[in-house]
XYZ file of C-alpha atoms in Angstrom:
463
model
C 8.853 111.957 85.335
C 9.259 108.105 85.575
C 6.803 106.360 87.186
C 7.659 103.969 90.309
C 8.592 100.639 90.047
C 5.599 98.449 92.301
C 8.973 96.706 94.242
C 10.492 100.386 95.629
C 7.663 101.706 96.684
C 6.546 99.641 99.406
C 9.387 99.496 101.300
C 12.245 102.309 102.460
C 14.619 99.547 102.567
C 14.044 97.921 99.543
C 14.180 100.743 97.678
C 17.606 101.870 99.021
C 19.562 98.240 98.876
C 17.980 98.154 94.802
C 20.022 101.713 94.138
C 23.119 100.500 92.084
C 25.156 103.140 94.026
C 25.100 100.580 97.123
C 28.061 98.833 94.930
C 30.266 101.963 96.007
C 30.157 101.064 99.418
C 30.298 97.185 98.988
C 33.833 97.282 100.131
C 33.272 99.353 102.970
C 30.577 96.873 104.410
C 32.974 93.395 103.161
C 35.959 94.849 105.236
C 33.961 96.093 108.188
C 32.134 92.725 109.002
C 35.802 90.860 108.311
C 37.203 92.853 110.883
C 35.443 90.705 113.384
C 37.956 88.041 114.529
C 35.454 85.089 114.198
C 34.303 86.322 110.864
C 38.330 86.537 109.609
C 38.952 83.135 111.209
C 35.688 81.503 109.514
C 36.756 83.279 106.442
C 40.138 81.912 106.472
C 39.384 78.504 107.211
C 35.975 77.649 105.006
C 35.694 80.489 102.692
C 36.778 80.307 99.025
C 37.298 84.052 98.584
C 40.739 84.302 98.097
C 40.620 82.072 95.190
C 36.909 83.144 93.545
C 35.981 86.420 94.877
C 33.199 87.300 92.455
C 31.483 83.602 93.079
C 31.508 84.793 96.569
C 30.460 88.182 95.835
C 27.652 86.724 93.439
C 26.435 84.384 96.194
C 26.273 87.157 98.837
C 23.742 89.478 96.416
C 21.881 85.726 95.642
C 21.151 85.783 99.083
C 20.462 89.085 99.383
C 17.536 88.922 96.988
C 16.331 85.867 98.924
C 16.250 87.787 102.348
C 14.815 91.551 101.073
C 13.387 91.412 97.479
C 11.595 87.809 97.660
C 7.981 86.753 99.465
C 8.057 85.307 103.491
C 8.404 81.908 102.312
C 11.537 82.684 100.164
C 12.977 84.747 103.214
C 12.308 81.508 105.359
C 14.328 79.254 103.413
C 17.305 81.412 102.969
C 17.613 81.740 106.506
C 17.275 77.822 106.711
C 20.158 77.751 103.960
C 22.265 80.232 106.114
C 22.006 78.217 109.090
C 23.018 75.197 107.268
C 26.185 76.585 106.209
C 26.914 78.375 109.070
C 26.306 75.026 111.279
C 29.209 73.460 109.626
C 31.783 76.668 110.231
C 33.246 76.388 113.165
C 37.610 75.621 114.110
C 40.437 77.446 115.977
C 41.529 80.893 115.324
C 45.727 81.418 115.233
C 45.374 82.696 118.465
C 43.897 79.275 119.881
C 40.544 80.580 120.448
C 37.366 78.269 119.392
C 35.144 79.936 117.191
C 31.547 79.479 115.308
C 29.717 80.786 112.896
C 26.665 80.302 114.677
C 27.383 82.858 117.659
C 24.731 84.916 117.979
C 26.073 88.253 119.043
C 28.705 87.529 115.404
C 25.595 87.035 113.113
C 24.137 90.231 114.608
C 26.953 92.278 114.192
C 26.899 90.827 110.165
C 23.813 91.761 109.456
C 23.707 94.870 111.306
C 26.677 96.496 109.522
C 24.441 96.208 106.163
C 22.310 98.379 107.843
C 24.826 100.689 109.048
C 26.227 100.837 105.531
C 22.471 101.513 103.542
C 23.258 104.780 106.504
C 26.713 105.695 105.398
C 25.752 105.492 101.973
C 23.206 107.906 102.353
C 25.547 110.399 104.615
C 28.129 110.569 102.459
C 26.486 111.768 99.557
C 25.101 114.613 101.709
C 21.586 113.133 101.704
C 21.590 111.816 105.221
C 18.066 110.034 106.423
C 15.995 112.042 108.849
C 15.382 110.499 112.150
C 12.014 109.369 111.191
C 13.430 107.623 108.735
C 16.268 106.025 110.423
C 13.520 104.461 112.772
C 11.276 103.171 109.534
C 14.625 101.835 107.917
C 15.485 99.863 110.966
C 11.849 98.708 112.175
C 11.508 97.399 108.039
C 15.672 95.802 108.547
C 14.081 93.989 112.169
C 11.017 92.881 110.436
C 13.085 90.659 108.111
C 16.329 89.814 110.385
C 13.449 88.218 112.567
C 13.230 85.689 111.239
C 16.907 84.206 112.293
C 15.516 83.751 115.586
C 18.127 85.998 116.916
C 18.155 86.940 120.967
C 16.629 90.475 120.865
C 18.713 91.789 123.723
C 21.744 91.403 121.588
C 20.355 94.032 119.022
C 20.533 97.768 119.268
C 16.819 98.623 120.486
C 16.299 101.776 118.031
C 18.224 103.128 114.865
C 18.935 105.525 117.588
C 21.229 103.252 119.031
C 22.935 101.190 116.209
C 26.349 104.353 115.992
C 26.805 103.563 119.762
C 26.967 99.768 119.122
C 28.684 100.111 116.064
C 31.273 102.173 118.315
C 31.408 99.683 121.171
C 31.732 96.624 119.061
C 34.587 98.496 117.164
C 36.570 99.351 120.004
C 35.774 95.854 122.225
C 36.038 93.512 119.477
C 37.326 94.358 116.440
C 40.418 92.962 115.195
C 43.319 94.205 112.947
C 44.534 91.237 111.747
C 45.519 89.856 107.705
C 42.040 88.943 106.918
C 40.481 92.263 107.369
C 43.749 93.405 105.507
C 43.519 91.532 102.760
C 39.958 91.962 101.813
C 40.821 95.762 102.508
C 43.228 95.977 99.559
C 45.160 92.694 98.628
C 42.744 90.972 97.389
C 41.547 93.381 94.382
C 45.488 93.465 93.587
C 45.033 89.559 92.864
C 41.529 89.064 91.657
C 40.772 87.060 88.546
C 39.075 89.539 85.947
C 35.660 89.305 85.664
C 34.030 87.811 82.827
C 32.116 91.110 82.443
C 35.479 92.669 81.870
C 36.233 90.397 79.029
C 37.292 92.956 76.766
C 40.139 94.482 78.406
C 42.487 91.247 78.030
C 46.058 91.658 78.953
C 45.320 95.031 80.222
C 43.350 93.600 83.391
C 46.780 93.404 85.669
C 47.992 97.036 85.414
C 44.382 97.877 85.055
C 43.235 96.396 88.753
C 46.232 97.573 90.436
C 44.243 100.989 89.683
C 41.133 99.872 90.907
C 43.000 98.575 94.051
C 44.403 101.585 94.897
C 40.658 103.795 94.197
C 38.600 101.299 95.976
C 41.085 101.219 98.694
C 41.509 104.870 99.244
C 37.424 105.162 98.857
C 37.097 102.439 101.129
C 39.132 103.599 104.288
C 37.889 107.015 103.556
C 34.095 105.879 104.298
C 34.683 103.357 107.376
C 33.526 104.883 110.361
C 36.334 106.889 112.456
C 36.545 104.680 115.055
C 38.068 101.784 113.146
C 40.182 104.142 111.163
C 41.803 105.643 114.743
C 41.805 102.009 115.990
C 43.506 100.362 113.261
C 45.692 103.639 112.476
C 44.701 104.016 108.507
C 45.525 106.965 107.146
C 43.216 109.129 104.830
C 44.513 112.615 103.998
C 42.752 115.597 102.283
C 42.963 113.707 99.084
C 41.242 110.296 100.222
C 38.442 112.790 101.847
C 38.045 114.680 98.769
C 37.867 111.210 96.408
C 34.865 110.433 98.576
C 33.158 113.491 98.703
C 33.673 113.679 94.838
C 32.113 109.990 94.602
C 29.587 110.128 96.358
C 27.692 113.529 95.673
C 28.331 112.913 92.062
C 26.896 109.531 92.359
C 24.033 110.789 93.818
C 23.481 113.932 91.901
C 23.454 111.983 88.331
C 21.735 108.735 89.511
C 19.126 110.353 91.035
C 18.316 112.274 87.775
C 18.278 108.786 85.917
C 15.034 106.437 84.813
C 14.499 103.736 87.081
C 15.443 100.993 85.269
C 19.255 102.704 85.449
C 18.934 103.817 88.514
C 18.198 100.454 90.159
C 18.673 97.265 90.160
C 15.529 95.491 89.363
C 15.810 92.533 88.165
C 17.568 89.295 89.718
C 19.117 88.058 85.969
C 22.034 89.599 84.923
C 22.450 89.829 80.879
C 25.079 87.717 79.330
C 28.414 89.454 78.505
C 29.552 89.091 75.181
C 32.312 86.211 73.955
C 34.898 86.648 71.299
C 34.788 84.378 68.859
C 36.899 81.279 68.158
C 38.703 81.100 64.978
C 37.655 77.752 63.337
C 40.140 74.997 62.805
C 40.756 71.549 62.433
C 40.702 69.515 65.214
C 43.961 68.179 66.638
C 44.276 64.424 67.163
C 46.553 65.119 70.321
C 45.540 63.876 74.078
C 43.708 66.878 75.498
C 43.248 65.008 79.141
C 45.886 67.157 80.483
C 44.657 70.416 79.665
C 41.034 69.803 80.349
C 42.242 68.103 83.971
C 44.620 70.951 84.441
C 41.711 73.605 84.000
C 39.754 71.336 86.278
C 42.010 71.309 88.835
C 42.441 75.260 89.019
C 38.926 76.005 87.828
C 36.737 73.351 89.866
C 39.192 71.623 92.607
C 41.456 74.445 93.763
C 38.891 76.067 95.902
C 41.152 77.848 98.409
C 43.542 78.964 95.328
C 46.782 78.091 96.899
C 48.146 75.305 94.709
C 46.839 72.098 96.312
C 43.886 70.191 97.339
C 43.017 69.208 100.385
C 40.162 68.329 102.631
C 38.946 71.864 102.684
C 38.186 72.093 99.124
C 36.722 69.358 98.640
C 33.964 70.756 101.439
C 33.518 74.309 99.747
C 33.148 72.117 96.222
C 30.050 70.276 98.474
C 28.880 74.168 99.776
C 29.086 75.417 95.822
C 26.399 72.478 94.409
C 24.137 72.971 97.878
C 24.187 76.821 97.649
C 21.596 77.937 94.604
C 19.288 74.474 95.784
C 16.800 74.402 98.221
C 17.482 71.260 99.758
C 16.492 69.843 103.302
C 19.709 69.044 105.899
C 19.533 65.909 105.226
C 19.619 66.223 101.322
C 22.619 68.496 101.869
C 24.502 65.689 104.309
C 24.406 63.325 101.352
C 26.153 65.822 99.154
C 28.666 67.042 101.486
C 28.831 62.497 102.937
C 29.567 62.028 99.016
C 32.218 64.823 98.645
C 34.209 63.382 101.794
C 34.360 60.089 99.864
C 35.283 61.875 96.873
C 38.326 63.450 99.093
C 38.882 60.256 100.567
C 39.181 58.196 97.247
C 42.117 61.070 96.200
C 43.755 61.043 99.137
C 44.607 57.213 99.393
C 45.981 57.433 95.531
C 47.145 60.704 95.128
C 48.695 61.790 98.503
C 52.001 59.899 98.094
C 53.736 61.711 101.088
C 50.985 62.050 103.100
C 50.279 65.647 103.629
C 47.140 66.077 103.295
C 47.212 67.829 100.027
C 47.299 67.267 96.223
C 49.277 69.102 93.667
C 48.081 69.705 90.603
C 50.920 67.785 88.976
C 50.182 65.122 91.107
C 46.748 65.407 90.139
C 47.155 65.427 86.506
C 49.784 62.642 86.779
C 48.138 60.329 88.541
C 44.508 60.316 86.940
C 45.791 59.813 83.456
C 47.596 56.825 85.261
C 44.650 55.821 87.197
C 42.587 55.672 84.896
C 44.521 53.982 81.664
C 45.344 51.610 84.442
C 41.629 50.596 85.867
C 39.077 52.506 84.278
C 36.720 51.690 86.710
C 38.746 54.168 89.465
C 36.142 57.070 88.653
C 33.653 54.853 90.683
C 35.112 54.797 93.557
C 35.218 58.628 94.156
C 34.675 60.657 91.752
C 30.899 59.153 90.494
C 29.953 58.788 93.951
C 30.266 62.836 94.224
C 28.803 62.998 90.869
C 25.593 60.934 91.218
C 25.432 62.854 94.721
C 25.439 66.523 92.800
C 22.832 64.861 90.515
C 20.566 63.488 92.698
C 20.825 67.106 94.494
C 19.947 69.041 91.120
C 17.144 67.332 89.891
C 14.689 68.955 92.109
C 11.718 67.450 91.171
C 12.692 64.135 91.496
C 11.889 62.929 88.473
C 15.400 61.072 87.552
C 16.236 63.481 84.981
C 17.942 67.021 84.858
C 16.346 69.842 82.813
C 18.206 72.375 81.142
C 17.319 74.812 83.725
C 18.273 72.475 86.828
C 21.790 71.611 84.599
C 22.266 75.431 84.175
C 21.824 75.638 88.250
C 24.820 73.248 88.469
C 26.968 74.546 86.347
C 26.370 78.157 86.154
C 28.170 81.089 88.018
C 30.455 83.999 86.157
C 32.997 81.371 84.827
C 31.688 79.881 82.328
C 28.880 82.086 79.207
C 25.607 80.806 79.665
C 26.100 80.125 75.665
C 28.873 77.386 76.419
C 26.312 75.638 79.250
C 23.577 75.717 76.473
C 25.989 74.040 74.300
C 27.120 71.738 76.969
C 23.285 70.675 77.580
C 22.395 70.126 74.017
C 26.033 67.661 73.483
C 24.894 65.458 76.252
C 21.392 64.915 75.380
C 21.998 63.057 72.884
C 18.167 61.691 72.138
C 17.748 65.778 72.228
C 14.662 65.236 74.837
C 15.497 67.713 76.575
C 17.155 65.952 79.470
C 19.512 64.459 80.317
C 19.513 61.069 82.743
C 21.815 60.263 85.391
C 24.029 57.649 83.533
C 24.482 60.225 80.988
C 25.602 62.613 83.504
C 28.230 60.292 85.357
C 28.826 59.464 81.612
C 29.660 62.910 80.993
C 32.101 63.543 83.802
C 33.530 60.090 83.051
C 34.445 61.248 79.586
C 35.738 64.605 80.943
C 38.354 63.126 82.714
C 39.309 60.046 80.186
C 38.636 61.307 76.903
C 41.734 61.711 74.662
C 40.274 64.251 72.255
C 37.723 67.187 72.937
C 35.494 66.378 70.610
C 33.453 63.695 73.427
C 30.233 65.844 74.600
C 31.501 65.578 78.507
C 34.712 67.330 77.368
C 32.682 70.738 77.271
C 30.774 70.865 80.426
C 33.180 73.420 82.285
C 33.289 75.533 78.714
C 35.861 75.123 76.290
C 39.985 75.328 77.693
């Protein structure tokens, strides 16, 4: 017998959100809270999903294990974060309708479908919690979703009560509109493979039109019956039989497994493996356009459609805040910074006035830019830069760290091997830090650097 782990046994909830079988109804809980109209049109407008869903996946299980796996204090300033961001999401759905992502009765209905899903999970592997249970589940889920200062007459009273609001809200507000269908199955046809997947190379586009189709099926097979009668999907003997088959088996065989398999305990994940680079000699050719090219779809190209525009240039300001604990007005200087930054390109890039960048435009006109006056960097670019900078170095003590660069630059893009190796090339007096100036330094040389072998060249990992 294995012996408990000190985090799972304290709390019923904790315990069932650490189970790595939670990831098979992941789906099911992503496409249930997009089905809200306000969460669609927030999604639509501010959210970079579309073009980097597993940054947004990894952010949502960040916070996660702020709100339910760290101490009060931790809890308290993750809910400050999520009030930041969702202070600043806010527009006009396609249907003309204002909308906010501070609404009250929206957050609730957010947070309470995680609940509702830690329930399905447990129903449809035929191990469904006893009413006693429900009620110690819920009062533990309250306990920690007090602390967003939420009005409690908008939340169900009991666990009792959460299927009848879960019901109601389905059938009074629910929408079936192309967000909820795209995160439903369009989205995994188009997602970039993860760098966990590295090995499967070319394979990874016939291989994820498979995983669209099973997660899809498994997905509208476990949403509650109300949205599937509401929204007309279809799931047939064969959907039903794909979850049963999931789901019991998952629970029968990770059940049976140590603890350190059977949950997830631990907030690092371990590095996936590279391949390695054949060695070669370097070639004396201008790499600017390849390295500002892989910038541009990599760093700029937030929304993924092709173009910059004012929008990116905002979730590019959310990205740096997101893994720092900063105060408002910390974060207002970032996001200040990043409109100047947007600004700057606009009035030399945006030659017909659209409001958005191509990235041949892009490319063009920054080798231009800068051959021309090589101080043009200053204007927008190292304002955002100093900005991120200033944000990162969290003790204020006018240098960054290895572990405050890592917080920058990190994320499932780029090996934590290549941001080592990006650390150690710009501190040059190998202090182990690196100063401002040699940070806008490093960006500088990014961007004007005619060969790859400058130190800045490698800070977004090698093209």
């Amino acid at each position: 017998m294995t012996a408990s782990h000190p985090v799972l046994t304290d709390s019923l909830l904790r315990h069932t959100l650490a189970e790595r079988r939670v990831a098979l109804v992941a789906w099911r809980l992503l496409t249930l809270q997009t089905a809200h109209p306000v969460v669609a049109a927030g999604m639509a407008d501010w959210s970079t999903y579309r073009a980097h869903p597993w940054r947004r996946v990894e952010h949502t299980m960040d916070s996660g294990r702020r709100l339910f796996f760290h101490d009060r204090d931790a809890l308290r300033r993750e809910v400050a974060r999520l009030d930041r961001t969702h202070r600043r999401i806010r527009g006009t759905d396609p249907a003309g309708r204002a909308y906010t992502a501070e609404d009250p009765e929206v957050r609730i209905w957010v947070l309470v479908t995680l609940y509702e899903t830690l329930t399905a999970l447990r129903a449809l592997s035929g191990d469904p919690f006893t009413p006693a249970e429900l009620e110690r589940l819920y009062s533990e889920f309250r306990a920690v979703c007090g602390e967003f200062g939420l009005p409690d007459k908008l939340w169900p009273a009991t666990a009792a009560d959460v299927p009848g609001y879960i019901d109601r809200t389905i059938r009074e507000r629910l929408a079936d509109g192309p967000e909820f269908r795209y995160m439903l199955s369009g989205i995994l046809q188009e997602a970039p493979r993860p760098r966990r997947l590295w090995f499967v190379g070319p394979a990874w586009p016939a291989l994820r039109v498979l995983i669209a189709r099973l997660v899809t099926t498994l997905t509208v097979a476990d949403l509650p019956p109300a949205l599937r009668e509401r929204f007309e999907l279809r799931s047939g003997r064969g959907a039903a039989l794909l979850s049963w088959a999931v789901h019991h088996g998952a629970r029968h065989v990770m059940t049976r497994l140590p603890h350190r398999w059977r949950f997830r305990l631990s907030a690092t994940a371990t590095p996936a493996p590279t391949r390695p680079r054949r060695a070669g000699r370097t070639r004396r050719r201008d790499t600017r356009p390849v390295r500002l090219d892989t910038f541009f779809r990599q760093v700029l190209d937030q929304t993924g459609d092709g173009f910059i525009g004012v929008a990116d240039l905002r979730a590019m300001a959310h990205n740096v805040c997101w893994p720092l604990e900063l105060t408002a007005e910390r974060e207002a200087e970032v996001h200040a910074a990043f409109d100047t930054w947007w600004r700057h390109l606009e009035e030399t890039m945006d030659a017909d006035g659209d409001g958005r960048i191509s990235r041949e435009e892009f490319v063009a006109a920054t080798m231009a830019g800068v051959d021309r006056a090589p101080d043009q960097l200053a204007k927008g670019l190292h304002v955002a830069v100093r900005a991120m900078f200033r944000a990162a170095d969290t003790d204020g003590d006018g240098h960054l760290c290895a572990d405050e660069y890592r917080t920058v630059f990190g994320g499932t893009r780029v090996h934590p091997a290549e941001l080592n190796q990006g650390f150690r090339e710009l501190d040059a007096d190998r202090d182990g830090q690196i100063t401002e100036q040699e940070f806008v330094q490093a960006f500088t040389d990014y961007f004007t650097a005619r060969t790859a072998t400058t130190p800045g060249t490698h800070m977004f990992g090698r093209p």
